[in-house]
CSV table of C-alpha atoms in Angstrom, one decimal:
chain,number,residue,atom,x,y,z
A,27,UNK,CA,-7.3,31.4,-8.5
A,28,UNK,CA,-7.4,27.5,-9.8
A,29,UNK,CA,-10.8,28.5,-12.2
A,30,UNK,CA,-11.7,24.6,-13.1
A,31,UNK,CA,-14.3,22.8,-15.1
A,32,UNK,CA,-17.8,21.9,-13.2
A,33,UNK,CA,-17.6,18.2,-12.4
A,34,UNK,CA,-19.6,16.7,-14.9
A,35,UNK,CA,-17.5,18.6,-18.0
A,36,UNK,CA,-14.4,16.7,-15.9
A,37,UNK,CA,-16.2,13.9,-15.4
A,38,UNK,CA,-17.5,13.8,-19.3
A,39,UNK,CA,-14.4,14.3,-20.5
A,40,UNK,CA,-12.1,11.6,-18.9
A,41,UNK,CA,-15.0,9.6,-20.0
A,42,UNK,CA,-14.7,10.5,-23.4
A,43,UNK,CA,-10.4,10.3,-23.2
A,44,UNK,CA,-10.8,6.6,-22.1
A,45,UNK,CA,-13.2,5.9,-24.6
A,46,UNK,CA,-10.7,7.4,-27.2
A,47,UNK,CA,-7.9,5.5,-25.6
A,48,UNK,CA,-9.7,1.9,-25.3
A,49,UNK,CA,-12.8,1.4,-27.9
A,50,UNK,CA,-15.5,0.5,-27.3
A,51,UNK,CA,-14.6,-1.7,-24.2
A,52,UNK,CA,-13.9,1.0,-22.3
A,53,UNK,CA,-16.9,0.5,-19.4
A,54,UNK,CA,-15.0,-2.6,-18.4
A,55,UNK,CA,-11.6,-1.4,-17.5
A,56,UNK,CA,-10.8,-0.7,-13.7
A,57,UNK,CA,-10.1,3.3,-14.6
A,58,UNK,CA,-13.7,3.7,-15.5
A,59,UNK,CA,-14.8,2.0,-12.3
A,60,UNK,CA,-12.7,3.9,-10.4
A,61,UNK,CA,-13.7,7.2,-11.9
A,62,UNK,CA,-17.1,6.9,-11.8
A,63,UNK,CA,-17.2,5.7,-7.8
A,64,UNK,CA,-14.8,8.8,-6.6
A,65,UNK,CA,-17.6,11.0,-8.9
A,66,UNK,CA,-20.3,9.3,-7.2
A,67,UNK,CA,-18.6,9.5,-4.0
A,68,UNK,CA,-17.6,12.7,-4.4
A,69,UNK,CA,-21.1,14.5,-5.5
A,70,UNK,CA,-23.0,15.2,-2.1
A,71,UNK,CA,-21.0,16.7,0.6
A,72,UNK,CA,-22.0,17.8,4.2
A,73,UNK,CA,-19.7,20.6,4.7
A,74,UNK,CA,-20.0,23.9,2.9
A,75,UNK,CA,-16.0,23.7,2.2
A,76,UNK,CA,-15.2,20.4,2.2
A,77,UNK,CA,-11.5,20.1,1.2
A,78,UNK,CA,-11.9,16.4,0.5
A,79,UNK,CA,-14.3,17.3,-2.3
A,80,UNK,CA,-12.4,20.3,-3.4
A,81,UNK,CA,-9.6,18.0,-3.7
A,82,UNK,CA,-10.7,15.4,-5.6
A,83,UNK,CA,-11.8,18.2,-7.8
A,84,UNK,CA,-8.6,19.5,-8.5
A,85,UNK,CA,-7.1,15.5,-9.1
A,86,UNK,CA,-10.2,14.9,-11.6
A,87,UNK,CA,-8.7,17.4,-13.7
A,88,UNK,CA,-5.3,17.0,-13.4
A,89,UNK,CA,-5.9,13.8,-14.6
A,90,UNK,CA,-8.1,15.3,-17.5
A,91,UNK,CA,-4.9,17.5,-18.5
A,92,UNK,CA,-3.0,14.3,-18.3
A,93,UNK,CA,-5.0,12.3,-20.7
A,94,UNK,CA,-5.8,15.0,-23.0
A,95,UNK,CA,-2.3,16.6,-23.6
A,96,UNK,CA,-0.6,13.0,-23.7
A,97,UNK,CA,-3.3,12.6,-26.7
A,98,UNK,CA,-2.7,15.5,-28.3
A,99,UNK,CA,0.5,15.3,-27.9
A,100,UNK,CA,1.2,12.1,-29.8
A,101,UNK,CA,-1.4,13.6,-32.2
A,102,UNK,CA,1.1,16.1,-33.1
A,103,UNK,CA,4.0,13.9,-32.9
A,104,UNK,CA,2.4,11.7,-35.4
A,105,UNK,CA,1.7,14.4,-37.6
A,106,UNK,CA,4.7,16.6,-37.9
A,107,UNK,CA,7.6,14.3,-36.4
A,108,UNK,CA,6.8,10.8,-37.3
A,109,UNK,CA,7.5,10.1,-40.6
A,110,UNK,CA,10.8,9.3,-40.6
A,111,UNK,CA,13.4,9.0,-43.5
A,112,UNK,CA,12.4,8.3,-47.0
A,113,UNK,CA,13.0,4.6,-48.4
A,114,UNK,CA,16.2,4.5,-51.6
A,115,UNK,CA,13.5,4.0,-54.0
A,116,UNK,CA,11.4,7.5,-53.1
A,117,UNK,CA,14.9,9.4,-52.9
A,118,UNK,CA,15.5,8.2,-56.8
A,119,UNK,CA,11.9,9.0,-57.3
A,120,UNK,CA,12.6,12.6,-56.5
A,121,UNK,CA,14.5,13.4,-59.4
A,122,UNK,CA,12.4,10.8,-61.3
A,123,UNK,CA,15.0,7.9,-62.0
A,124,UNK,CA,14.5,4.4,-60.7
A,125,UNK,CA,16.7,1.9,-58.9
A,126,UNK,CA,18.7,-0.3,-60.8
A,127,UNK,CA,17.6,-4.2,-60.8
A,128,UNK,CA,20.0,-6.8,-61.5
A,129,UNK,CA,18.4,-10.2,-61.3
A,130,UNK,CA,20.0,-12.8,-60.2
A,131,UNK,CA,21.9,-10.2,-57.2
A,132,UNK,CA,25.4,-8.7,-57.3
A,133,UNK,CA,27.9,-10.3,-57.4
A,134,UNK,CA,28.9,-10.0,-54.3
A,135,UNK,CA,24.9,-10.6,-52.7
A,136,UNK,CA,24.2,-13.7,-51.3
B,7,UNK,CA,17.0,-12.6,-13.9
B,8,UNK,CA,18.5,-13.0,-17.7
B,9,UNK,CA,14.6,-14.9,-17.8
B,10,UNK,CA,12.9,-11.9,-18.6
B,11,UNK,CA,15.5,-10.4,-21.5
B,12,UNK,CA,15.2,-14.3,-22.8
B,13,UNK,CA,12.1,-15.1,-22.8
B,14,UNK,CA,11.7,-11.5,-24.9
B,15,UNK,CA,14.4,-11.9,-27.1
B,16,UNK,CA,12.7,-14.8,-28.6
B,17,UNK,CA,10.0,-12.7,-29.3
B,18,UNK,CA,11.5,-10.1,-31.2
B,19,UNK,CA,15.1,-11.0,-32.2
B,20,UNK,CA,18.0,-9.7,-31.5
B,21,UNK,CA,16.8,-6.6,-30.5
B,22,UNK,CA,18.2,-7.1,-27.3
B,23,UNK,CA,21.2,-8.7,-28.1
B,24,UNK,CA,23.5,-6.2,-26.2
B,25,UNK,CA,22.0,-6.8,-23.4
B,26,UNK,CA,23.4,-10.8,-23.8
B,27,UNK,CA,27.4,-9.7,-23.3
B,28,UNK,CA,27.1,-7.6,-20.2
B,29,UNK,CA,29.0,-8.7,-17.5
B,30,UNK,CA,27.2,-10.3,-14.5
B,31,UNK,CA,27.9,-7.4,-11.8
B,32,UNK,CA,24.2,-5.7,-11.2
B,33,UNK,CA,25.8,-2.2,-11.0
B,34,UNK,CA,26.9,-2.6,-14.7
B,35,UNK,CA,23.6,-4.1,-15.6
B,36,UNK,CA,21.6,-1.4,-14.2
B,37,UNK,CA,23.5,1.0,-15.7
B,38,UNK,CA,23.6,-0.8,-19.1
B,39,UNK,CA,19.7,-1.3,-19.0
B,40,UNK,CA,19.0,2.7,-18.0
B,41,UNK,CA,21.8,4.0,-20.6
B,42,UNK,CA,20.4,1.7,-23.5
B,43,UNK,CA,17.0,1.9,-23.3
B,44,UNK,CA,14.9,1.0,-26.2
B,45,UNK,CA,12.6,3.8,-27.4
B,46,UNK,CA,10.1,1.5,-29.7
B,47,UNK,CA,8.9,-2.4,-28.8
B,48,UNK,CA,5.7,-3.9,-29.8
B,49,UNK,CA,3.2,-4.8,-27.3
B,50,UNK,CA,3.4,-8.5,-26.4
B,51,UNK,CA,0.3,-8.5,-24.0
B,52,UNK,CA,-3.5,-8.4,-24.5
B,53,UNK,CA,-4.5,-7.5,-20.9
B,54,UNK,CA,-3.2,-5.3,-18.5
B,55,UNK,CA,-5.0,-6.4,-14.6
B,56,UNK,CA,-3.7,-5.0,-11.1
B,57,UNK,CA,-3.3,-7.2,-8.5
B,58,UNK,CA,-2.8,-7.0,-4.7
B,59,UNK,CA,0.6,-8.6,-4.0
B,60,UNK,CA,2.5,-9.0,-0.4
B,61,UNK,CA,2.5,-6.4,2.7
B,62,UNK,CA,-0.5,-4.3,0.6
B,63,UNK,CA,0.9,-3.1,-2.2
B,64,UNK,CA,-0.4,-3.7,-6.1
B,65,UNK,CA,1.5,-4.9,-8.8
B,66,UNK,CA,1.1,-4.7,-12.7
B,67,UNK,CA,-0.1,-7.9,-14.6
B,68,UNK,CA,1.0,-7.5,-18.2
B,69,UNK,CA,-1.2,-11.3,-19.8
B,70,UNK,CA,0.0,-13.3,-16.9
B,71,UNK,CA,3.9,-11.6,-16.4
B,72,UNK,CA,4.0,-9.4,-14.1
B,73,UNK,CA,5.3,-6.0,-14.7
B,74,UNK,CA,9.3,-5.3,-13.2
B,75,UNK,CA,11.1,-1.8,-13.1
B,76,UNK,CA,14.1,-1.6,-15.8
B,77,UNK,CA,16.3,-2.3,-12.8
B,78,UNK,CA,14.9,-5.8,-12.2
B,79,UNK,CA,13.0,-5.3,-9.5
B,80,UNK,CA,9.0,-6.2,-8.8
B,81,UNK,CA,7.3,-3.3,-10.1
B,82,UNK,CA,5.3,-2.1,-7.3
B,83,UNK,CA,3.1,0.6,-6.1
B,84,UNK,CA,1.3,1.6,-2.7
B,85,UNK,CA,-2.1,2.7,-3.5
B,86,UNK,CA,-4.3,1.2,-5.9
B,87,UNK,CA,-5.4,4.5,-7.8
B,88,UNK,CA,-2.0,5.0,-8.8
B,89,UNK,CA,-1.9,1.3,-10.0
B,90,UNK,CA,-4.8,2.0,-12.0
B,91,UNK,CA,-3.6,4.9,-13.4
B,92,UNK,CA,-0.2,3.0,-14.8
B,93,UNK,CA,-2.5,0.0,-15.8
B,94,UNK,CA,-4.8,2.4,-18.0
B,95,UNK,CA,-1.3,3.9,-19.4
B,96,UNK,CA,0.1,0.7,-20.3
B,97,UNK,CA,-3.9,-0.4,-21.8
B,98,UNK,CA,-3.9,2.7,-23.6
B,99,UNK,CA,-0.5,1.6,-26.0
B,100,UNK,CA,-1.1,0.2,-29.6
B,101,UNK,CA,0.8,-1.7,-31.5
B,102,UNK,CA,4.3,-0.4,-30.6
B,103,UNK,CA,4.8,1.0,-27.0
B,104,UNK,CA,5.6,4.7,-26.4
B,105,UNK,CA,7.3,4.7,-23.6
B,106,UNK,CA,7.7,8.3,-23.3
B,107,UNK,CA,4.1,8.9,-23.4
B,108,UNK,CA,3.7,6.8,-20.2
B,109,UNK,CA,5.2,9.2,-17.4
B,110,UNK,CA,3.5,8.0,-14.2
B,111,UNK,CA,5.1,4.5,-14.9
B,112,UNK,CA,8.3,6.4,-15.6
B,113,UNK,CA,8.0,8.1,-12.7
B,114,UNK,CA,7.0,4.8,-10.4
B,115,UNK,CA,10.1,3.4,-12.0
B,116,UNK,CA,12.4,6.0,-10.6
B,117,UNK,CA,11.1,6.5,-7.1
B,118,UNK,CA,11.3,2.4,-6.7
B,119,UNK,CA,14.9,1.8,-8.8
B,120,UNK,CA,16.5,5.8,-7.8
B,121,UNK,CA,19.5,5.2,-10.1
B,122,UNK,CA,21.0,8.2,-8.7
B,123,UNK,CA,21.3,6.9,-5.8
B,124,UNK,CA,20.3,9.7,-3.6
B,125,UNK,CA,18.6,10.0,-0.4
B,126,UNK,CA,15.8,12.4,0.4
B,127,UNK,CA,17.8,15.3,1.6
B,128,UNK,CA,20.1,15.7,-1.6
B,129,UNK,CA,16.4,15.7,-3.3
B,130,UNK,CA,15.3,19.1,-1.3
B,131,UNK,CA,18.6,20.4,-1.6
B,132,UNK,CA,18.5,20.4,-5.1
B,133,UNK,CA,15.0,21.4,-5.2
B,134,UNK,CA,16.1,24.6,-3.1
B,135,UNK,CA,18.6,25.0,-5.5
B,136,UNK,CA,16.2,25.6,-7.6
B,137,UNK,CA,14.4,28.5,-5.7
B,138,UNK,CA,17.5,30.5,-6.5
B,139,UNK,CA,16.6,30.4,-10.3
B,140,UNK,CA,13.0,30.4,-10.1
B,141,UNK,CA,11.4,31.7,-13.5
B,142,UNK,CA,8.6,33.9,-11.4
B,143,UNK,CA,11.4,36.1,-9.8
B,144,UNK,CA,13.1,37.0,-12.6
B,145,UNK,CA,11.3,40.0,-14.4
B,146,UNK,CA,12.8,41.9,-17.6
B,147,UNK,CA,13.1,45.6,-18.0
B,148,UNK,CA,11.9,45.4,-22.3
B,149,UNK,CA,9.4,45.3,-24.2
B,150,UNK,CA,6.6,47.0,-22.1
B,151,UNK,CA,3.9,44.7,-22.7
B,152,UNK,CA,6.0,41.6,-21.1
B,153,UNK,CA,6.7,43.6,-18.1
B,154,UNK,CA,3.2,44.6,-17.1
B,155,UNK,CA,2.1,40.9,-17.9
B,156,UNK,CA,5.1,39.3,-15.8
B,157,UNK,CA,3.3,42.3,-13.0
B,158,UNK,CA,-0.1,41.1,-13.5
B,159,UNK,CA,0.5,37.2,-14.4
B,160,UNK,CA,3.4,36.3,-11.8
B,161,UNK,CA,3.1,39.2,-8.8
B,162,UNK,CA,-0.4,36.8,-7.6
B,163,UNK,CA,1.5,33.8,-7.5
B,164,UNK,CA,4.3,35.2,-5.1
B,165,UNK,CA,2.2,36.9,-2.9
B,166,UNK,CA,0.0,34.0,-2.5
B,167,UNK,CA,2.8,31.8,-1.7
B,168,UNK,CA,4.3,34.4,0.5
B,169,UNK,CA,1.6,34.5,2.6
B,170,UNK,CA,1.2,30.9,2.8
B,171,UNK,CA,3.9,29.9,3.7
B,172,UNK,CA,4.6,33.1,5.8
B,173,UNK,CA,8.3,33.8,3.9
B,174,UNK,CA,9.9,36.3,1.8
B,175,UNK,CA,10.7,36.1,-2.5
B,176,UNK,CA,11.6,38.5,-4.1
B,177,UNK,CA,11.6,39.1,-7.8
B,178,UNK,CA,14.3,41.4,-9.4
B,179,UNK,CA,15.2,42.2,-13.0
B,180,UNK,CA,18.7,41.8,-12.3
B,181,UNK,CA,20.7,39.3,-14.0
B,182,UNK,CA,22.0,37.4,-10.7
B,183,UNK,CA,18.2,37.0,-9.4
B,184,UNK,CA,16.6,38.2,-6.5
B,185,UNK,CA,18.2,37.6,-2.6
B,186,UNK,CA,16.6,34.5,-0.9
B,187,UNK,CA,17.1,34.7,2.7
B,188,UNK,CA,17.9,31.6,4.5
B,189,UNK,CA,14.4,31.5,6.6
B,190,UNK,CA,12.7,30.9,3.6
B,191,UNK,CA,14.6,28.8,2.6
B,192,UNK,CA,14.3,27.0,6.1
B,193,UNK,CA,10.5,27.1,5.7
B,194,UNK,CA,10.6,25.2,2.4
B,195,UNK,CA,12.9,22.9,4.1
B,196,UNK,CA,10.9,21.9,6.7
B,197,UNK,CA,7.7,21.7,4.1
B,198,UNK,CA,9.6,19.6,2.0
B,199,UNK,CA,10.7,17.7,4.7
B,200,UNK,CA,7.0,16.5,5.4
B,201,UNK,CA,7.0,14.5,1.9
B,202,UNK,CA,7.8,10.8,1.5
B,203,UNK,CA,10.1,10.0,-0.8
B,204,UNK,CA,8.1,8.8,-3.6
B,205,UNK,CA,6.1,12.5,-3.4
B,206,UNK,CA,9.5,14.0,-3.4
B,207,UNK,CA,10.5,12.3,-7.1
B,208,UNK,CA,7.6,13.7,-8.4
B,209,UNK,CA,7.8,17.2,-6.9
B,210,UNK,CA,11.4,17.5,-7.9
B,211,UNK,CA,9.9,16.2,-11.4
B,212,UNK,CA,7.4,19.0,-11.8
B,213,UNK,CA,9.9,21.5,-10.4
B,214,UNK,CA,12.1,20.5,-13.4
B,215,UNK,CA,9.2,21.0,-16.1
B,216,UNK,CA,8.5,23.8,-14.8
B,217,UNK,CA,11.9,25.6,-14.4
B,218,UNK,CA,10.1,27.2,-11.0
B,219,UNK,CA,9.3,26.0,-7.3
B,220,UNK,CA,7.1,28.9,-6.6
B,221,UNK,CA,4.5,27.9,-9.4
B,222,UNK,CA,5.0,24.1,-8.7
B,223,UNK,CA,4.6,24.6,-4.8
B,224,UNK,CA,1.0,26.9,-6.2
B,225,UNK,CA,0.3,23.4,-8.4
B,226,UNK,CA,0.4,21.2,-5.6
B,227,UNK,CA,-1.3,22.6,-2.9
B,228,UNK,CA,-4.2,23.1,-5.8
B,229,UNK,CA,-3.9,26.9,-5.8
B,230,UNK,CA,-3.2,26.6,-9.7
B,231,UNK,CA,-4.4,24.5,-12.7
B,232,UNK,CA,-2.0,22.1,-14.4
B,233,UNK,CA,-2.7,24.4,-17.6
B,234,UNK,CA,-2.7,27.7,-15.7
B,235,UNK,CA,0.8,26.3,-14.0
B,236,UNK,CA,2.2,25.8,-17.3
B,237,UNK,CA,0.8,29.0,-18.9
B,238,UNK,CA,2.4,30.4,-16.6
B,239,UNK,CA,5.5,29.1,-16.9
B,240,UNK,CA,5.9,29.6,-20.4
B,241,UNK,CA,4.5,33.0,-20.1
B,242,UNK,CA,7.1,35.3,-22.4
B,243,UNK,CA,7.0,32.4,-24.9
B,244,UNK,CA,3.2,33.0,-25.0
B,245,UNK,CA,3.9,36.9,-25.2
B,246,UNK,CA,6.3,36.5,-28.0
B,247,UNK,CA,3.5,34.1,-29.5
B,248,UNK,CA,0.6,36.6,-29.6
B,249,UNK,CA,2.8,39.1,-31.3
B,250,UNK,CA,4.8,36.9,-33.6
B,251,UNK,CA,2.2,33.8,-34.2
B,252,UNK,CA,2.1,30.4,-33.3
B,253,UNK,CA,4.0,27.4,-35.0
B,254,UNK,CA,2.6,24.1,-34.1
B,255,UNK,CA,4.7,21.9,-35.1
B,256,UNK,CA,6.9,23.3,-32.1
B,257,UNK,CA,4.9,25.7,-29.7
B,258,UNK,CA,1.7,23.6,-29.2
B,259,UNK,CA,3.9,20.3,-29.4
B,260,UNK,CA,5.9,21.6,-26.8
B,261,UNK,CA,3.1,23.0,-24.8
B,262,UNK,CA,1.3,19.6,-25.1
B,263,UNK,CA,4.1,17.9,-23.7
B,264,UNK,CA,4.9,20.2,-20.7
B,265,UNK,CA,1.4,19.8,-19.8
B,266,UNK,CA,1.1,16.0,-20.0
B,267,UNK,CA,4.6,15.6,-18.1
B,268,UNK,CA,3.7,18.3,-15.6
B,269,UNK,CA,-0.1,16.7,-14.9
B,270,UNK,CA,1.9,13.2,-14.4
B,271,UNK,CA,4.0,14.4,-11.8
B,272,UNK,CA,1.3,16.7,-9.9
B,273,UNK,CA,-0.8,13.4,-10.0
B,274,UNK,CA,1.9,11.3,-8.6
B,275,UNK,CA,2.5,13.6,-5.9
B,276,UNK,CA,-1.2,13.8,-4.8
B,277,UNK,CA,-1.6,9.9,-4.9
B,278,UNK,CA,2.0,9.4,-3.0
B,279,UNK,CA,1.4,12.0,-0.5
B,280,UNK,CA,-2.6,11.2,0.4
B,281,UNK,CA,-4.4,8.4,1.8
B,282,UNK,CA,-7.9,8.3,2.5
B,283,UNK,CA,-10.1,6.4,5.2
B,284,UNK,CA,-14.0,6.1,5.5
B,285,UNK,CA,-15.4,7.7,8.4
B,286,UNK,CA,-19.1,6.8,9.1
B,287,UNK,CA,-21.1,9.7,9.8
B,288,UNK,CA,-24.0,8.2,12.1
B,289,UNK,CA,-27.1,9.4,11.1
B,290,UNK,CA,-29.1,10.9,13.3
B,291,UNK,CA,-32.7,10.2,14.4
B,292,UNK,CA,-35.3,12.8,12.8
B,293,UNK,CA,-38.2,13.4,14.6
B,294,UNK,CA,-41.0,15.0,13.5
């Protein structure tokens, strides 16, 4: 039932996660080692079923999902939830009237 | 062990200035450290390396500081894919650190600190539990169009995973669930059984997300996607989507989340429970 991605869509597209996640740097980091060796290790198989490929298969796109939706995710977050409350200054601006300033401080200011 | 808080408090303040007046007994101290944890910090490393420390296992390297669980202790890990993973997570942070965008290291840090305290048969008992409440057996009698997609969607799943596992699940529409019998739930037991207890966090994890053991036992032994797991989980959300729209701000937001936290835990259950060795075919001598 599992209907996955060929192998080089998975492969191409934890490629392009890490690239999103990292810059332009992102050849030299130990993930990108490590994914490219299981692909290449991964690619030719002996068997006709081989569960150790079929496997690996399944984990290349878990970890896809994983790096996708934990983008997308923050995306969203950063978007619709992460503004925050408005600053005393854009609350007066709201109604168009402006913080009083007293130089000098309150009285009661250091 | 006050070195670490130190050393950061000169960094940032007094952010962590709570921290300063707990008394010195480690159960308080643990508790204090899980209870107030600190949603935003900025990051005070450049590099993030792995590194192979005592009896095989690989630690985080955070500059030259190496990484510890929020209960104090050595943050460690047993394979080296799942260090990589939690390096890349703690690479991929700008600026300020989410932590709750970084759930295999949350994960890591409950299996190593458990501050629960419990043992690995209250973990499958609770996971049982769970069976009792299991989203895929409860069906609704409604609106038509949920009904035949809870039949066609959710009916695949339990069959598969009564025939694999040989056992019986019923689904009912009735409000107090269908009747488990206690061989199946002996049959999970023993399967469950056959986890370590760092595969065992994480499958209890995913259980959780997914509000259903049937569709996170389909997950892990690779019968379903992460995305068809979760699709299915949130399947009369999706229903009442399609015929009342989508709001992104919550639905995908939601959906984005299940599927990151659910993928973590899926992952660390495949890296806990596997290990691989090398075996050299020899080849053979072709003549002609």
């Amino acid at each position: 039932m599992a209907t996955l991605l060929p192998p080089l869509r998975v492969c191409r597209g934890i490629l392009k996660e890490l690239r999103a996640m990292q810059g332009a740097t992102y050849k030299l980091s130990p993930a990108y080692n490590y994914v490219m060796e299981q692909f290449r290790k991964n690619k030719v198989t002996g068997e006709m079923y081989c569960r150790a490929q079929q496997e690996a298969h399944h984990d290349s796109h878990t970890y896809l999902c994983l790096l996708a939706s934990n983008r997308t995710h923050l995306a969203l977050h950063k978007l619709y939830h992460g503004k925050g409350d408005r600053s005393r200054e854009e609350v007066a601006g709201l109604v168009g009237l402006r913080l009083p300033t007293q130089p000098g401080g309150k009285g009661w200011e250091k | 062990m006050f070195r670490n808080i130190v050393r950061l408090q000169s960094q940032f303040g007094n952010i962590l200035s709570p921290n300063k007046v707990c008394p010195r007994s480690p159960h308080f101290r643990f508790a204090l450290k899980y209870s107030t944890a600190i949603t935003e910090r900025k990051r005070f490393y450049q590099d993030v390396s792995i590194s192979q420390g005592e009896g095989g296992l690989y630690e985080i390297n955070l500059d030259r500081k190496k990484l510890k669980t929020p209960g104090g202790k050595l943050f460690t890990v047993p394979n080296e894919v799942l260090a990589i993973a939690v390096a890349t997570e703690w690479d991929a942070q700008r600026d300020t650190l989410k932590f709750y965008t970084m759930h295999l290291t949350t994960l890591c840090n409950t299996a190593l600190d458990n501050p629960t305290q419990r043992n690995k048969e209250q973990m499958i008992n609770a996971a049982l539990k769970f069976l009792e409440t299991d989203t895929v057996c409860y069906r609704v009698d409604e609106p038509h169009g949920l009904v035949e997609l809870q039949k066609n969607e959710w009916d695949p799943v339990l069959h598969w995973i009564e025939n694999r596992y040989n056992v019986t699940i019923g689904s009912s529409s009735s409000i107090l669930g269908p009747e488990i019998p206690e061989a199946t739930k002996d049959t999970f037991r023993q399967h469950l059984n056959s986890y370590n207890f760092w595969s065992l966090t994480g499958l209890e994890f995913v259980i959780t997300q997914l509000k259903s053991v049937v569709l996170s036992m389909g997950m892990i032994d690779r019968h379903l996607s992460v995305e068809q797991a979760v699709l299915l989980s949130r399947l009369e959300e999706e229903y009442q989507i399609q015929h009342w729209g989508n709001v992104e701000w919550a639905h995908d937001y939601d959906m984005y989340e299940l599927r990151a936290r659910t993928a973590a835990g899926a992952l660390f259950v495949h890296l806990s429970s596997e290990g691989s060795t090398v075996k050299r075919k020899l080849l053979q001598d072709r003549q002609g």
